[in-house]
XYZ file of C-alpha atoms in Angstrom:
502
model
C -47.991 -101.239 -14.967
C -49.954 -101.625 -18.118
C -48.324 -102.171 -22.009
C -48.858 -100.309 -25.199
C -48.631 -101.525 -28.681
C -46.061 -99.769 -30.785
C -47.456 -99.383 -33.920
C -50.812 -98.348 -32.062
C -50.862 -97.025 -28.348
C -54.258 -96.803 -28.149
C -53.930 -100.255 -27.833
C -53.640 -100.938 -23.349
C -53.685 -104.178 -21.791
C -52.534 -105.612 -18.608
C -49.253 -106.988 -18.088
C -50.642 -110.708 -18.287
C -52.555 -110.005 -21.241
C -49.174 -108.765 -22.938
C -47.620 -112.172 -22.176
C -50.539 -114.199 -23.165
C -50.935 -112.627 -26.409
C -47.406 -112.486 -27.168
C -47.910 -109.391 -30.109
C -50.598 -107.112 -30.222
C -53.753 -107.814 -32.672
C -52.614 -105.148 -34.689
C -49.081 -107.130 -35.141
C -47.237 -104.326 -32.878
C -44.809 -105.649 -29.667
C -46.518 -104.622 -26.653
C -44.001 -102.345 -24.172
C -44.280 -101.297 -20.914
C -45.838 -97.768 -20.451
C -43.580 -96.374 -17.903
C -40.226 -97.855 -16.760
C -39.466 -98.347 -13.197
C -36.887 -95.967 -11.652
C -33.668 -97.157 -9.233
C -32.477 -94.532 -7.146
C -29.038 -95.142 -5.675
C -30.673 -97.142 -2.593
C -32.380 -99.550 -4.372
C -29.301 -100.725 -6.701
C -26.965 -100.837 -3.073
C -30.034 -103.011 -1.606
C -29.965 -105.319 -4.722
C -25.631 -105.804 -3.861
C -26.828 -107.453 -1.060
C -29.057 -110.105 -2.584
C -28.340 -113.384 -4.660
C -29.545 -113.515 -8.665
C -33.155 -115.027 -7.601
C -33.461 -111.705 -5.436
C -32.620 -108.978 -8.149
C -34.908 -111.109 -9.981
C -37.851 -110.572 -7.721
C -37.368 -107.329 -7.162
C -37.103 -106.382 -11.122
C -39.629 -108.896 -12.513
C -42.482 -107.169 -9.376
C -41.921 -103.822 -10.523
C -42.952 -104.569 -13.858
C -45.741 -107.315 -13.557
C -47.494 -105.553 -11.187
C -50.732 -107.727 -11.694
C -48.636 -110.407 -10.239
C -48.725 -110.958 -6.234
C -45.276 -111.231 -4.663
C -45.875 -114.855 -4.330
C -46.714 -115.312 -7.777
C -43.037 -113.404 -8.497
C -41.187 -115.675 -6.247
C -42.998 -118.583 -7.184
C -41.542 -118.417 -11.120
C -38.543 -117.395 -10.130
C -37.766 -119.921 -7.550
C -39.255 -122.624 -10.041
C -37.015 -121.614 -12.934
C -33.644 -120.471 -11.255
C -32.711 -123.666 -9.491
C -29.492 -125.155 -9.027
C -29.997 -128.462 -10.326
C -30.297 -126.261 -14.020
C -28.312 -123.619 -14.188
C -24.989 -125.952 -12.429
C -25.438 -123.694 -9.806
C -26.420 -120.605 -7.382
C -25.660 -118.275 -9.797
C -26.988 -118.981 -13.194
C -25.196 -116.204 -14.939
C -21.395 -116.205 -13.883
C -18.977 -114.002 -14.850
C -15.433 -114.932 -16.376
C -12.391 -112.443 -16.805
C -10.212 -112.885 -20.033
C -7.468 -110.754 -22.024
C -7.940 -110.067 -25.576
C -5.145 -108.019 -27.216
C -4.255 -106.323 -23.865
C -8.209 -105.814 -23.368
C -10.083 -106.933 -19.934
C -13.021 -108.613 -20.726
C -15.882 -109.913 -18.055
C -17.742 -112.303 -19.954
C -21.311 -112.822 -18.719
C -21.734 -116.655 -19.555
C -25.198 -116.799 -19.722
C -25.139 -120.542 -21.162
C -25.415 -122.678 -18.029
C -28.434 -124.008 -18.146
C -30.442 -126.728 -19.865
C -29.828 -126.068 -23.168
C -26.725 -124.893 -23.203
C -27.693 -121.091 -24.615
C -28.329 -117.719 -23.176
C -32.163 -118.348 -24.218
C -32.564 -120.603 -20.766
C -32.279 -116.998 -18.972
C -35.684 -116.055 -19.978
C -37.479 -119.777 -21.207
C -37.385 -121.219 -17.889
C -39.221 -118.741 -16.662
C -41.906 -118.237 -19.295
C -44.047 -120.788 -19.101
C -44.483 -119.568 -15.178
C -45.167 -116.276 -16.457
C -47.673 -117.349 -19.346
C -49.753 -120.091 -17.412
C -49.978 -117.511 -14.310
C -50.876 -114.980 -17.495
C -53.438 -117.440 -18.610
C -55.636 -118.358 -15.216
C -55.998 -114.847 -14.986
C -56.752 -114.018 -18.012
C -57.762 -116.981 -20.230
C -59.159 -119.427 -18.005
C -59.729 -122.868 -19.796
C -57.811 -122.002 -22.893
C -54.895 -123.680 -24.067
C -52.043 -121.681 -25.512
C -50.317 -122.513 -28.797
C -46.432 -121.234 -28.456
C -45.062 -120.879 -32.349
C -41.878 -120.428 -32.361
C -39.531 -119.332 -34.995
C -35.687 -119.878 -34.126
C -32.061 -119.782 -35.998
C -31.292 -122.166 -33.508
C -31.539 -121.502 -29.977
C -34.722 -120.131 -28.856
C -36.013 -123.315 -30.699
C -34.357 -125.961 -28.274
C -34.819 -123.405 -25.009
C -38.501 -123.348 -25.423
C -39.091 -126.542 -26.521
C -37.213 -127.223 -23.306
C -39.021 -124.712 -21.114
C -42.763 -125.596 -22.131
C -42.184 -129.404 -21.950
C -45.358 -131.128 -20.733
C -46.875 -127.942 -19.197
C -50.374 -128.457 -18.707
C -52.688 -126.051 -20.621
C -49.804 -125.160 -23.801
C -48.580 -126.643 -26.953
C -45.797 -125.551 -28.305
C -45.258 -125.630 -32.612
C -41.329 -124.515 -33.484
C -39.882 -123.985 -37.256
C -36.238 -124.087 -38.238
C -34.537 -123.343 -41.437
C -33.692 -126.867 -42.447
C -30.281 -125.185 -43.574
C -29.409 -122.756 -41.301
C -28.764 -124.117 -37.452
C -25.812 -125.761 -36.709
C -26.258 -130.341 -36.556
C -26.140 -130.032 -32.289
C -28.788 -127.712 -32.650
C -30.885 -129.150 -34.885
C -30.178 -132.577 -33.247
C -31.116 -131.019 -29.980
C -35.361 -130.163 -31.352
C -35.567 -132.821 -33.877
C -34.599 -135.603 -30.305
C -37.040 -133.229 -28.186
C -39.095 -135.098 -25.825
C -42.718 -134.219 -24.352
C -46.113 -135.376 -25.193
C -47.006 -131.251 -26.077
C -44.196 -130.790 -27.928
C -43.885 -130.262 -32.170
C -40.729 -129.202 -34.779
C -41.048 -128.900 -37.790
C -38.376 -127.553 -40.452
C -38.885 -125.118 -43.151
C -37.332 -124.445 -46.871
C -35.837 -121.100 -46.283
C -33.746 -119.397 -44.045
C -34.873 -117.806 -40.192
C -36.836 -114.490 -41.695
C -39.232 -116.650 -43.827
C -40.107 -118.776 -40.387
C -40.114 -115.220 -38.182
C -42.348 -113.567 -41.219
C -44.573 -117.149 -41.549
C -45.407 -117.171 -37.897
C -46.191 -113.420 -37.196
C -48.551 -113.730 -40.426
C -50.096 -116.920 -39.127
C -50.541 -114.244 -35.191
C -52.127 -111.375 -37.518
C -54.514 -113.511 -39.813
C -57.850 -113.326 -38.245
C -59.013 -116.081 -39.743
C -56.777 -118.615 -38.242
C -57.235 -116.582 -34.865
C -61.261 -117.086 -34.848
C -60.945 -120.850 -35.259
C -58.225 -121.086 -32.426
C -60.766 -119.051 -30.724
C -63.911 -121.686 -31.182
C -62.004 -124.399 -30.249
C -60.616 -122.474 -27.251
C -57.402 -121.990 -27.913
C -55.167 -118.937 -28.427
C -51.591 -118.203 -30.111
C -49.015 -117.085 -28.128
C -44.846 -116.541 -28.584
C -41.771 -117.511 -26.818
C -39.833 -115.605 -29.185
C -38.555 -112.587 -27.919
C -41.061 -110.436 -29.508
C -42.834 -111.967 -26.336
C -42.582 -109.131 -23.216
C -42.428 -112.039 -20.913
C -38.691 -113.362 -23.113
C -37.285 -109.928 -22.747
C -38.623 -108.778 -19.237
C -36.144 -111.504 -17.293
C -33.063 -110.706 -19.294
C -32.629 -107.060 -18.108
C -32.155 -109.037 -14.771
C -28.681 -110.371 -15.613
C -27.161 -107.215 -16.694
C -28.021 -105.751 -13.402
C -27.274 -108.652 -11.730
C -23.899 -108.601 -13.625
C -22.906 -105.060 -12.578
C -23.907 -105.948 -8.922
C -21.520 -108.672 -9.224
C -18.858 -106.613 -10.614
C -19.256 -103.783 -7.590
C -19.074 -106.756 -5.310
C -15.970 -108.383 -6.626
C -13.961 -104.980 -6.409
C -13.454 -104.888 -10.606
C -15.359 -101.422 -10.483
C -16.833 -99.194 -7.993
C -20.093 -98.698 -7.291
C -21.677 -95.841 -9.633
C -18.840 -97.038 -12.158
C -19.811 -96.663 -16.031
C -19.383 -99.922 -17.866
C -20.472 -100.417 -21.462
C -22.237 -103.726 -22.956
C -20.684 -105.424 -26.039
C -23.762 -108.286 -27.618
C -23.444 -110.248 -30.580
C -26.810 -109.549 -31.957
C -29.441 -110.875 -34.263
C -33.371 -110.018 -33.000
C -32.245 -107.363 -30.954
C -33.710 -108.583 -28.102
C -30.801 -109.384 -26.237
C -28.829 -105.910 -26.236
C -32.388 -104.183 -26.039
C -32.830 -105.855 -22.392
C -29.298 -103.764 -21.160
C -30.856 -100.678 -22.728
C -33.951 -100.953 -20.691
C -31.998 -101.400 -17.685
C -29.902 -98.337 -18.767
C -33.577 -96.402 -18.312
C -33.965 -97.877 -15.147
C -30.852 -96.609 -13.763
C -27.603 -98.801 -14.444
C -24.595 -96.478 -15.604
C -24.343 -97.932 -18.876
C -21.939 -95.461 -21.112
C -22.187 -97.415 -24.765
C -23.977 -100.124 -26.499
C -21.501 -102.106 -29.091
C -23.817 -104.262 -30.786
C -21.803 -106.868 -32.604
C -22.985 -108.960 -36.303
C -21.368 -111.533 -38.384
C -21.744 -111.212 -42.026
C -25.300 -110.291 -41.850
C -24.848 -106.728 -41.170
C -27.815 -105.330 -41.810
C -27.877 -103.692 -37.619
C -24.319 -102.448 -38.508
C -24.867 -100.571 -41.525
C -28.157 -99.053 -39.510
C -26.351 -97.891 -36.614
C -24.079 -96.221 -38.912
C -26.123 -94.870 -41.331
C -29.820 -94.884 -40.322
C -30.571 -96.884 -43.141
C -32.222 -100.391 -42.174
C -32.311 -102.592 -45.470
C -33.639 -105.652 -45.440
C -33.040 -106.320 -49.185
C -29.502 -107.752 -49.370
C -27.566 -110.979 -49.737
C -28.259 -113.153 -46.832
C -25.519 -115.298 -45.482
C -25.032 -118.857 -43.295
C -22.278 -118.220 -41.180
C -20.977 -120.541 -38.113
C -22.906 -117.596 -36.111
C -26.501 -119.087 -37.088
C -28.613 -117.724 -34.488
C -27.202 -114.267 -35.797
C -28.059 -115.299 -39.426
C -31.231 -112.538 -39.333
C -31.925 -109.640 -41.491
C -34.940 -108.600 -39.955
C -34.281 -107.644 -36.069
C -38.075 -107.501 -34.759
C -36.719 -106.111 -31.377
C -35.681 -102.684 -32.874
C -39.208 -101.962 -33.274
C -39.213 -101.553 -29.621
C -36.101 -99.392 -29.460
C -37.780 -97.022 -32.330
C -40.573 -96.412 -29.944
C -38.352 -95.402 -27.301
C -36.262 -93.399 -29.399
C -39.262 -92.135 -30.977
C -40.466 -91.032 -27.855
C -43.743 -93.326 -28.335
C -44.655 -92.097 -31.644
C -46.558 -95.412 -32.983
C -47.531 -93.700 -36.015
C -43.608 -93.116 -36.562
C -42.641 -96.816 -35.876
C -45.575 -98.212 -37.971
C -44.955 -96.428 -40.879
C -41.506 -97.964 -40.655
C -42.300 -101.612 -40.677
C -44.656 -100.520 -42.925
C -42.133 -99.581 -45.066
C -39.736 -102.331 -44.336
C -42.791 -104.927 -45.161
C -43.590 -103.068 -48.585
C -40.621 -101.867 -49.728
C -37.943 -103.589 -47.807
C -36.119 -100.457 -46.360
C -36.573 -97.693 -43.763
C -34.545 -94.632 -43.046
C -35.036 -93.379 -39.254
C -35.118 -89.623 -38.757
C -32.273 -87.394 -37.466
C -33.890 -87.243 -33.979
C -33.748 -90.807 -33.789
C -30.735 -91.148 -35.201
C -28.916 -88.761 -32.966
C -30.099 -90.927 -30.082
C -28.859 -94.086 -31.228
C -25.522 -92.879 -32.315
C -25.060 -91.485 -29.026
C -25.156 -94.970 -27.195
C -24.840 -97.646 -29.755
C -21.350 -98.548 -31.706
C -22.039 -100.828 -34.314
C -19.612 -103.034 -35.685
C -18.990 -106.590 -37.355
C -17.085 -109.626 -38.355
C -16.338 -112.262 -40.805
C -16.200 -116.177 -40.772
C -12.203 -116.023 -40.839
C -12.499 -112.804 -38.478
C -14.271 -115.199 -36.108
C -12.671 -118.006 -36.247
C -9.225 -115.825 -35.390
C -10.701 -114.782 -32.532
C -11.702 -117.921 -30.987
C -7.880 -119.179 -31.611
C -6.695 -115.663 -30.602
C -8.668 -115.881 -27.159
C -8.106 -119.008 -26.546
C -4.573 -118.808 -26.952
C -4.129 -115.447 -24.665
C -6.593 -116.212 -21.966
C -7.293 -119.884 -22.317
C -11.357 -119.022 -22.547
C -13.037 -120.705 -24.934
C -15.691 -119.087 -27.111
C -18.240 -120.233 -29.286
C -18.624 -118.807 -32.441
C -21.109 -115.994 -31.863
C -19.226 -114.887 -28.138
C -16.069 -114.691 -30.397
C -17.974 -112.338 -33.056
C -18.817 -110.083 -29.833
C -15.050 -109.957 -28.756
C -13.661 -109.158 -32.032
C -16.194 -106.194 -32.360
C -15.785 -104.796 -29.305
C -12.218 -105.319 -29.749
C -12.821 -102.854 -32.758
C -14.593 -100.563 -30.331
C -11.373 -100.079 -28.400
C -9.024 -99.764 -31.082
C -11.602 -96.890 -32.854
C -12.568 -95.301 -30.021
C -9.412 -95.883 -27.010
C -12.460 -95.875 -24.695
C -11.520 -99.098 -21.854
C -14.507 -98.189 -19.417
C -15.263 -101.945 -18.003
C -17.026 -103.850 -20.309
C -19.984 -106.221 -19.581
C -19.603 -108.873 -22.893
C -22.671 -111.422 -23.353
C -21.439 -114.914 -23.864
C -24.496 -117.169 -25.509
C -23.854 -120.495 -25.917
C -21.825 -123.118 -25.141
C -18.893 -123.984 -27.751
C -19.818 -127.168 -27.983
C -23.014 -126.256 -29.502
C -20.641 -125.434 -32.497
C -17.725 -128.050 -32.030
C -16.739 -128.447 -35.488
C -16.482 -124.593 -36.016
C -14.799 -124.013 -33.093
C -12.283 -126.818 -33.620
C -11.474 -125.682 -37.140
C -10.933 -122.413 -35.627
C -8.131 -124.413 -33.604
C -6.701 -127.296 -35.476
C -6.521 -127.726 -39.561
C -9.768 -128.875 -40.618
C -8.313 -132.473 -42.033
C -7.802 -133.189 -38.027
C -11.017 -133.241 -37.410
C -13.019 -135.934 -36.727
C -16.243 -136.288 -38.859
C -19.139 -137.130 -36.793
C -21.010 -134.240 -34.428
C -20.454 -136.074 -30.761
C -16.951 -137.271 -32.075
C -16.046 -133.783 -33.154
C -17.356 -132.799 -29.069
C -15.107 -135.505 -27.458
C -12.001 -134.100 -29.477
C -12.736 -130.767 -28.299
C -12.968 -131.552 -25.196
C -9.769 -133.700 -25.422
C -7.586 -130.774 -26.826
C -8.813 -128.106 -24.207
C -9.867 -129.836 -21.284
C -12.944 -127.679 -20.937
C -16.291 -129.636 -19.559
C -18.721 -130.686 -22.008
C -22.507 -129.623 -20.628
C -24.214 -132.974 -19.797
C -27.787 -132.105 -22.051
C -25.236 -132.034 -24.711
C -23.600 -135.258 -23.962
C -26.450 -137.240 -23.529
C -27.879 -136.390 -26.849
C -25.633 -138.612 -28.576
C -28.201 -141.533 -27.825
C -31.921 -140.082 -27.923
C -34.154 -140.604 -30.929
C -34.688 -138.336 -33.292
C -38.650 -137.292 -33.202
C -39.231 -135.007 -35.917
C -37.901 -135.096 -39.220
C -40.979 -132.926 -41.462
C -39.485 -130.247 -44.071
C -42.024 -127.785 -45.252
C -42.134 -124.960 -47.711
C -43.025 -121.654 -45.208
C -46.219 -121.288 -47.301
C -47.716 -124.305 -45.412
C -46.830 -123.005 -42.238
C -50.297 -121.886 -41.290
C -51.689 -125.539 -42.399
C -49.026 -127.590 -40.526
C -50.139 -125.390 -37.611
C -54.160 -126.194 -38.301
C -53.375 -129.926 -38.552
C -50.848 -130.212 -36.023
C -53.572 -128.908 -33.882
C -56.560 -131.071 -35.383
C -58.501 -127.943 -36.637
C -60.035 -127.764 -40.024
């Protein structure tokens, strides 16, 4: 199994050379070049085995320069127990909203408290495996740029492991105070945050033009070093979440809620992309998925795409209590264009060509006729939100954060337009205590609420009775670490210094 670049598939390289890099050198995501196939056997065989075992059996087929051991090894390492609260890291939850069954795939159970621990637990396996083969003797520099979660997951999941270092911006602005309290306390001697002046697209833009500046690259390279990404641009961030929607619809089969060879559709709230692009690939591979309902918050820009073909980058830009939504520029559609596209790299570069220069794109009818055919795209408000925590939570008891709620309320917009109730598959992201004061003001009148961050968490927890994660509730104590603002012009300096390079 060997990976193109999309904006140039001349471009071939080895599955560990796609995770090591992160991006192509031409500043195209690498995908894979064929997509493994399930035939009905092999999804009945996968009923039969636990999440670590779908795991193995998806992650081999595409890392194919990995040895079975290798596979098992990072899965084994990163799947455990002890952080994930459990044997299965991803369960699923059943809740009513407005008469609507919903199985919500909590994929927030591990040590972070976000859906990003599915995939950065297991990336640093994947990359220092990547490396030995390779990069031997090189370290790897991980930059990061997050609206909130990826920032604390990675930080997290590359924690003291030898051979990496590990840079991550934030929008000083635009992540919610748990979150930001959750990098700026990070602990780990190979560990760096750093926030910037500007909102999550200047930090994505700032570190894909620190990947793509030769310059920078050739010093890295004489002091033998190399960039790579743990944002999801990164093959090895999106490979290992196409595991839990399988994994999901296995579980579904298994607990009689549909029968095998059942349609479901997905419902994602949605920012990069990257999350409702992993269900699409596993839709190639075989799982009866009917629709896509990708789900925004005020920053619509996917929305008005999906219905339109338009993407425009060039519009107000929003802080919502959604943060990690709060993106305008969705870097994993690129892949999906390719798809769509049929591989046509000269297609998909001239769009972000376009979208760099000019700010806009319009796709092409035969891409267009694709997406419309499998995606719904729909979204919400802040007060539409915040109803629909207080609505769910007063139907079903289920508790949502603020960016699982914008998911329900779009799908619930789905059902109403469309009167389609196939069994739904519904991403849940993050803990709501990673957004207590949003949540709670979404329960109680905001002058109720009590005014610091951990007090706000022990209130919430008092009026629902749901368990607060522990990484959470031990944060209330650590030291905060890293307190540097910076403009995102000085990105690629910070990066130089924080490194020692001149």
């Amino acid at each position: 199994m060997n990976y193109n670049s999309t904006t140039d598939n001349s471009i071939v390289v080895s599955a560990a050379q796609a995770i090591s890099q992160g991006i192509s050198a031409d500043g195209g995501l690498f995908v894979p070049m064929e997509i493994p196939k399930y035939s009905e056997a092999d999804f009945r065989e996968m009923l039969k085995m636990d999440y670590r075992g779908r795991a193995k059996k998806i992650i081999g087929d595409y890392l194919s320069d990995f040895s079975k051991e290798e596979v098992a090894d990072c899965v084994d390492n990163a799947y455990t127990a002890k952080k994930f609260g459990g044997e299965n890291p991803a369960p699923i939850v059943k809740a009513d909203f407005n008469g609507n069954e919903i199985n919500i795939l909590e994929l927030w159970h591990g040590p972070t408290s976000a859906f990003k621990d599915m995939a950065l637990q297991i990336l640093p396996y994947f990359l220092t495996k990547s490396l030995a083969k390779k990069y031997k003797g090189k370290e790897a520099v991980i930059l990061v740029a997050t609206s909130g979660d990826t920032g604390k997951a990675a930080l997290e999941g590359f924690k003291d492991v030898d051979g990496t270092r590990i840079i991550v911006f934030y929008p000083q602005n635009g992540v919610s105070p748990m979150q930001k309290r959750q990098m700026t306390t990070q602990e780990g001697k190979n560990v760096d945050v750093c926030a910037i002046e500007g909102n999550f697209d200047d930090a994505q833009t700032g570190v894909k033009k620190i990947f793509t500046t030769q310059e920078i690259s050739e010093k890295l390279r004489e002091n033998d070093k190399l960039f790579s990404s743990a944002n999801s641009i990164n093959w090895g961030r999106l490979l290992p979440q196409i595991v839990y929607y399988v994994s999901a619809y296995c579980e579904l089969v298994n607990n009689g809620t549909i029968n095998f060879g059942d349609e479901v559709n997905v419902a994602v709230p949605t920012g990069n992309f990257g999350n409702i692009l992993a269900s699409y690939y596993a839709m190639l591979m075989g799982l009866p998925i009917k629709k896509f309902i990708c789900a925004s918050n005020s920053n619509n820009v996917l929305t008005d795409f999906i219905n339109t073909g338009v993407y425009n980058k060039e519009r107000k830009f929003y802080t919502t209590i959604s943060p990690s939504m709060d993106i305008l520029v969705s870097s994993n559609l690129e892949r999906l264009l390719y798809i769509l596209s049929e591989g046509d790299d000269k297609k998909v570069k001239s769009y972000m060509t376009a979208l760099k220069t000019d700010g806009s794109y319009t796709a092409d009818s035969s891409i267009m006729e694709k997406l419309t055919e499998k995606f719904f795209g729909g979204f919400c408000d802040e007060a539409a939100t915040r109803k629909t925590i207080k609505d769910i939570y007063s139907q079903s008891s289920y508790l949502s954060d603020t960016h699982t709620a914008v998911a329900i309320n779009v799908y619930g917009q789905y059902v109403e337009k469309t009167g389609d109730k196939t069994p739904v598959i519904l991403a849940s992201t993050a803990s709501p205590y990673k957004f207590s004061k949003s949540v709670l003001s979404s329960l109680i009148p905001e002058e109720k609420i009590c005014e610091s961050e951990f007090d706000m968490v022990a209130q919430l927890n008092e009026l629902t009775g749901t368990a607060v994660p522990e990484p959470l509730a031990q944060l209330k104590n650590k030291e905060v670490r890293f307190s540097s603002v910076i403009n995102s012009d000085d990105m690629s300096k910070y990066v130089l210094e924080r490194l020692g390079i001149e």
